[in-house]
Short mmCIF file of C-alpha atoms and ligand atoms in Angstrom, two decimals:
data_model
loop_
_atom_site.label_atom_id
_atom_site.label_comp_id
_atom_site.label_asym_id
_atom_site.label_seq_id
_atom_site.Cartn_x
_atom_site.Cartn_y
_atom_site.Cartn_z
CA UNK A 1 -45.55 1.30 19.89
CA UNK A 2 -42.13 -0.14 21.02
CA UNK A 3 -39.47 0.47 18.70
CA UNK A 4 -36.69 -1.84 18.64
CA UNK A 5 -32.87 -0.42 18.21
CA UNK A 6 -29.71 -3.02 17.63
CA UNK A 7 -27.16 -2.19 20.47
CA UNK A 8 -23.99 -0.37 18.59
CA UNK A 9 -21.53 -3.79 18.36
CA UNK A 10 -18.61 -3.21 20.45
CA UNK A 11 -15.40 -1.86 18.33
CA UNK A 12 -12.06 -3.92 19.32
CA UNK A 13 -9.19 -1.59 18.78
CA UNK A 14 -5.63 -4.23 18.58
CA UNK A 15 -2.23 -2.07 18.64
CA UNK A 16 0.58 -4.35 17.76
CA UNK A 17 4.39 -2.79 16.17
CA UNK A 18 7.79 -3.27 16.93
CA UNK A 19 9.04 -4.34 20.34
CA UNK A 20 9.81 -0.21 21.85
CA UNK A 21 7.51 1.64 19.51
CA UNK A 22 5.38 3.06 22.04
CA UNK A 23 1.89 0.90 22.10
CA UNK A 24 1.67 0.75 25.91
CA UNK A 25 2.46 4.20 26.11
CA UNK A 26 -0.46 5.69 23.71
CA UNK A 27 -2.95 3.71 25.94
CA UNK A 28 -1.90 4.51 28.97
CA UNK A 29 -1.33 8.14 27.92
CA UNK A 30 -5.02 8.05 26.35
CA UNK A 31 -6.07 6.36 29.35
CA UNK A 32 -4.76 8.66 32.65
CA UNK A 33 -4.19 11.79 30.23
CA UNK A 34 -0.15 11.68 30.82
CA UNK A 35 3.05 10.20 29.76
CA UNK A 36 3.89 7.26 31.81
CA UNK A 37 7.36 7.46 32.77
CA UNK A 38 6.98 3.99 33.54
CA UNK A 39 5.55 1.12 31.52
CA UNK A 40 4.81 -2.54 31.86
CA UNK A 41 5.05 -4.64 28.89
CA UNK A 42 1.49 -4.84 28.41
CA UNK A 43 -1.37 -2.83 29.23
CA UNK A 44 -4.74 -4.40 30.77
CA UNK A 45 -7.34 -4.06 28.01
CA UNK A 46 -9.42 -1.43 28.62
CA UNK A 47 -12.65 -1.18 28.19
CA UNK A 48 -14.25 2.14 27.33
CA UNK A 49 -17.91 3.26 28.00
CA UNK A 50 -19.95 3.93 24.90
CA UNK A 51 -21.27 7.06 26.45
CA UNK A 52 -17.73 8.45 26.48
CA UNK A 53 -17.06 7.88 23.15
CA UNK A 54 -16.60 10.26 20.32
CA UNK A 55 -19.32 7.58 18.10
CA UNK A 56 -21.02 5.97 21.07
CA UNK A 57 -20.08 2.95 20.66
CA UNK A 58 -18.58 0.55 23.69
CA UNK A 59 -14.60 0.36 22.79
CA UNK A 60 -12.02 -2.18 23.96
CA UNK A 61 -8.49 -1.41 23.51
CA UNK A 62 -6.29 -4.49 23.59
CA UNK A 63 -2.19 -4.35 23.93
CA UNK A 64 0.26 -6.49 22.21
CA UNK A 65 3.21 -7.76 23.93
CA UNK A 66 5.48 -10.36 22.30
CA UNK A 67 7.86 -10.36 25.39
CA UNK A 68 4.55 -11.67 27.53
CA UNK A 69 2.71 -13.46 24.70
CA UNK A 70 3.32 -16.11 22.25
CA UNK A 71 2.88 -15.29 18.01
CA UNK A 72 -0.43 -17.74 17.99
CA UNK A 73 -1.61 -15.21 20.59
CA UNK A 74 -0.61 -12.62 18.27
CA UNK A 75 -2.65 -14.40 15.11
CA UNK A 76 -5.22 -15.04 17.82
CA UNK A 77 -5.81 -11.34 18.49
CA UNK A 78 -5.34 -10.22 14.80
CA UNK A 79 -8.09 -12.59 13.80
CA UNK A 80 -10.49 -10.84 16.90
CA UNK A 81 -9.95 -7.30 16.51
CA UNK A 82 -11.91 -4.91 14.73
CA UNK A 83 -9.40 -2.68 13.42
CA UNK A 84 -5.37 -3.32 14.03
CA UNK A 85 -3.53 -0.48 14.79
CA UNK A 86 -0.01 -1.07 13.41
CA UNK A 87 2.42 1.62 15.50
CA UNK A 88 5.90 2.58 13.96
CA UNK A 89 8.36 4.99 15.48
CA UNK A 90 8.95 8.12 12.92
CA UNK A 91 12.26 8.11 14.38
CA UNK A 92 13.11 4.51 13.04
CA UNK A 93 13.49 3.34 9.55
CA UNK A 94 13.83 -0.60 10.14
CA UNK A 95 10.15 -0.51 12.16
CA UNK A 96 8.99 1.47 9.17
CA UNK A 97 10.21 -0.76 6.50
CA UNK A 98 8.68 -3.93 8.71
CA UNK A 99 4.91 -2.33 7.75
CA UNK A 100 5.31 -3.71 4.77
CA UNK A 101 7.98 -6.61 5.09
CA UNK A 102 5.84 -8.15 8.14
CA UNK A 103 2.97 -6.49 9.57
CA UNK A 104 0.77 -5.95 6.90
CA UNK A 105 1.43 -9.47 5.42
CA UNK A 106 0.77 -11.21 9.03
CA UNK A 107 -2.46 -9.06 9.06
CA UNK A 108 -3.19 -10.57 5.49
CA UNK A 109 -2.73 -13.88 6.53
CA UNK A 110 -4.97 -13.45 9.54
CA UNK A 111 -7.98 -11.89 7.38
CA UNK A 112 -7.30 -13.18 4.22
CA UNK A 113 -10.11 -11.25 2.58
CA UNK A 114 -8.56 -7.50 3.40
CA UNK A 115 -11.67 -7.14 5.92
CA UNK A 116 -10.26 -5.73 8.40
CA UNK A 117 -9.16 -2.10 8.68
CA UNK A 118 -5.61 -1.19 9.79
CA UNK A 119 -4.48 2.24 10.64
CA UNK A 120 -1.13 3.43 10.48
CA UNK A 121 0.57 5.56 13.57
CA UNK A 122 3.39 6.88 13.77
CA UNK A 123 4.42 7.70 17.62
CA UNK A 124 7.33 9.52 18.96
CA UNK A 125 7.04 12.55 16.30
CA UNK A 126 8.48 15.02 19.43
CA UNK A 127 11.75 12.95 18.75
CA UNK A 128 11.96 14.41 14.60
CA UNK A 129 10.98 17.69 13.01
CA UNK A 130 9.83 15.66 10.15
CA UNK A 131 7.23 14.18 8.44
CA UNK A 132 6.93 10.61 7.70
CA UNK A 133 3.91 10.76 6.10
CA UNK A 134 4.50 10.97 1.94
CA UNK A 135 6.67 7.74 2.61
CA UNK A 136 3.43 6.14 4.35
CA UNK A 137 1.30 6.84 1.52
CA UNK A 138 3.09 4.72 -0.97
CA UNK A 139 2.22 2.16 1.72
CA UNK A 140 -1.11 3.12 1.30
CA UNK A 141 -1.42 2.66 -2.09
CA UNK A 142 -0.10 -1.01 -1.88
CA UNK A 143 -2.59 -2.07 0.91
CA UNK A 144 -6.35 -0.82 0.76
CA UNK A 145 -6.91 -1.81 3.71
CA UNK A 146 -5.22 0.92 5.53
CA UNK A 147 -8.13 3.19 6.15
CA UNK A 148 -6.17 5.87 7.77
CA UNK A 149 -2.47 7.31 9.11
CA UNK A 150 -1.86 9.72 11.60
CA UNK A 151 1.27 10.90 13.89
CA UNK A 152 1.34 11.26 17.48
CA UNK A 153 3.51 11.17 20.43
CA UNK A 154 2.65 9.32 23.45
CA UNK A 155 4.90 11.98 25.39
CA UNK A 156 3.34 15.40 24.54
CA UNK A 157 -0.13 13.68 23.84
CA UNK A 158 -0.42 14.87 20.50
CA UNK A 159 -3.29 13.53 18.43
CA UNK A 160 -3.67 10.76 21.17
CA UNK A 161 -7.07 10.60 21.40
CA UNK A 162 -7.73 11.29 17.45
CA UNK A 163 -5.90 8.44 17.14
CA UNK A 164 -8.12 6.67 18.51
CA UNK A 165 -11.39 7.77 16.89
CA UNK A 166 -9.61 7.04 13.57
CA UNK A 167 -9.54 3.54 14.91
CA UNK A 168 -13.00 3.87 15.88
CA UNK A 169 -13.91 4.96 12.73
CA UNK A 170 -12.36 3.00 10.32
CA UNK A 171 -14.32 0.56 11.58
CA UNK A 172 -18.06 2.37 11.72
CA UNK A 173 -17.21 4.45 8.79
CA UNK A 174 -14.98 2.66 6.06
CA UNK A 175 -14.00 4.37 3.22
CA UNK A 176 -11.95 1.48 1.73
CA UNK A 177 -13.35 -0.04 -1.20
CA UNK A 178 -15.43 -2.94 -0.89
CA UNK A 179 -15.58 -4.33 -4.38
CA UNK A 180 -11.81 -4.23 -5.68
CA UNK A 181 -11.36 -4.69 -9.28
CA UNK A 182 -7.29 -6.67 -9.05
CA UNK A 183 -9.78 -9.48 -7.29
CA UNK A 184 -12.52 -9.76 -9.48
CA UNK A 185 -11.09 -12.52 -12.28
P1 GTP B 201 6.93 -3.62 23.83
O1 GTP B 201 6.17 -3.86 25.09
O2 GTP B 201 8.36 -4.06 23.89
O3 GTP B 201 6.23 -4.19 22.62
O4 GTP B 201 7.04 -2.02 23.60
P2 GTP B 201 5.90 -0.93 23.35
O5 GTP B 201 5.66 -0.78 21.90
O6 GTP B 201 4.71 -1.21 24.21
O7 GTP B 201 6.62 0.41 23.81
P3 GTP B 201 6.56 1.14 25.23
O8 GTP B 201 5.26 1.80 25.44
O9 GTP B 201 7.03 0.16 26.25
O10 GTP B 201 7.64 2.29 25.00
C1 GTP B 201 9.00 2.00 24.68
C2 GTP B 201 9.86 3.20 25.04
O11 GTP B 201 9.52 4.30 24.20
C3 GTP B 201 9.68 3.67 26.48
O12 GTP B 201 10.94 4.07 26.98
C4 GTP B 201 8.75 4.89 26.35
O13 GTP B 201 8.94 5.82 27.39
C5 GTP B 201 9.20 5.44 25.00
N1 GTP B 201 8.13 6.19 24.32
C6 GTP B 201 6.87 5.77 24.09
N2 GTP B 201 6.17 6.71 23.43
C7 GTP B 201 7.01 7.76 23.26
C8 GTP B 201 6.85 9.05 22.63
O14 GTP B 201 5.81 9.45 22.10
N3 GTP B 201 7.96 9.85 22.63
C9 GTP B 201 9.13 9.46 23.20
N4 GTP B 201 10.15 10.34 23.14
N5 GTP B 201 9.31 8.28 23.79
C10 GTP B 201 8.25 7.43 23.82
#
């Protein structure tokens, strides 16, 4: 008897924030295991084995750059990924309050149906000895489709990699709603 499996879809992880927030940093921290001093503007996407990881599924991991690429690229990308990654630095209030003022809208627009999940990260926490999180929650509550929010830092590699499986898994294992009630009239 030959049993038949469907290959595990690949899982498109988009990072996109602020211009100096820190998304070329977390992948190429994830990526070689060590701050890069250095960065370019945008990373290469990178495509990850599924064998290596954590749910065995094949994983690209695409960079955002608006200094190299135009916004229709940017509404391009949205409309391809998987799961959007929207990075803030803890240490900045104006990238925090553009969550909600422009990156969750332009998400919106791009997926006008809430189906795509968006995880909230919030890098450069070796820069604070605080918390952003209870302000992120009320951010939360507005948009269901954040699955997830976590804080890292590029620099010390906290929670790099987790970060990544919550992308991974909001996307394999959602836990937002899929019937909501506000859009049932
Ligand atoms: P754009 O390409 O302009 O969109 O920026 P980006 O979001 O890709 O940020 P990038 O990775 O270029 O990092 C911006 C600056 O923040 C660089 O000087 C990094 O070294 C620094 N940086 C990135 N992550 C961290 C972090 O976790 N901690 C600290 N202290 N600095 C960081």
């Amino acid at each position: 008897m030959v049993v038949k499996t469907t290959p595990k879809r690949t899982v498109r992880i988009l990072l996109v924030g602020d211009s100096g927030v820190g998304k070329t940093s977390l992948i190429l921290s994830l990526v070689s295991e060590e701050f890069p001093e250095n960065v370019p503007h945008k990373a290469e996407e990178i495509t990850i084995p599924a064998d290596v990881t954590p749910e065995q599924v094949p994983t690209n991991i695409v960079d955002f750059s608006l200094a190299e690429q135009t916004e229709s690229d940017l509404n391009e990308q949205i409309r391809k990924a998987s799961v959007v990654c929207v990075v803030y630095a803890v240490d900045d209030d104006d990238c925090i309050d553009r969550i909600t003022s422009y990156w969750m809208p332009l998400i919106r627009q791009n997926h006008p149906d809430s189906s795509c999940p968006v995880v909230l990260v919030g890098n450069k926490i070796d820069l604070v000895e605080y918390s952003t999180i209870d302000g992120i929650f009320g951010i939360m509550e507005e948009f269901s489709e954040i699955e997830t929010c976590i804080e890292c830092s590029a620099k010390t590699l906290k929670n790099i990699s987790e970060m990544f499986y919550y992308a991974q898994k909001a996307v394999l294992h959602p836990t937002a709603p899929i019937y909501s009630v506000e859009k049932a009239d």
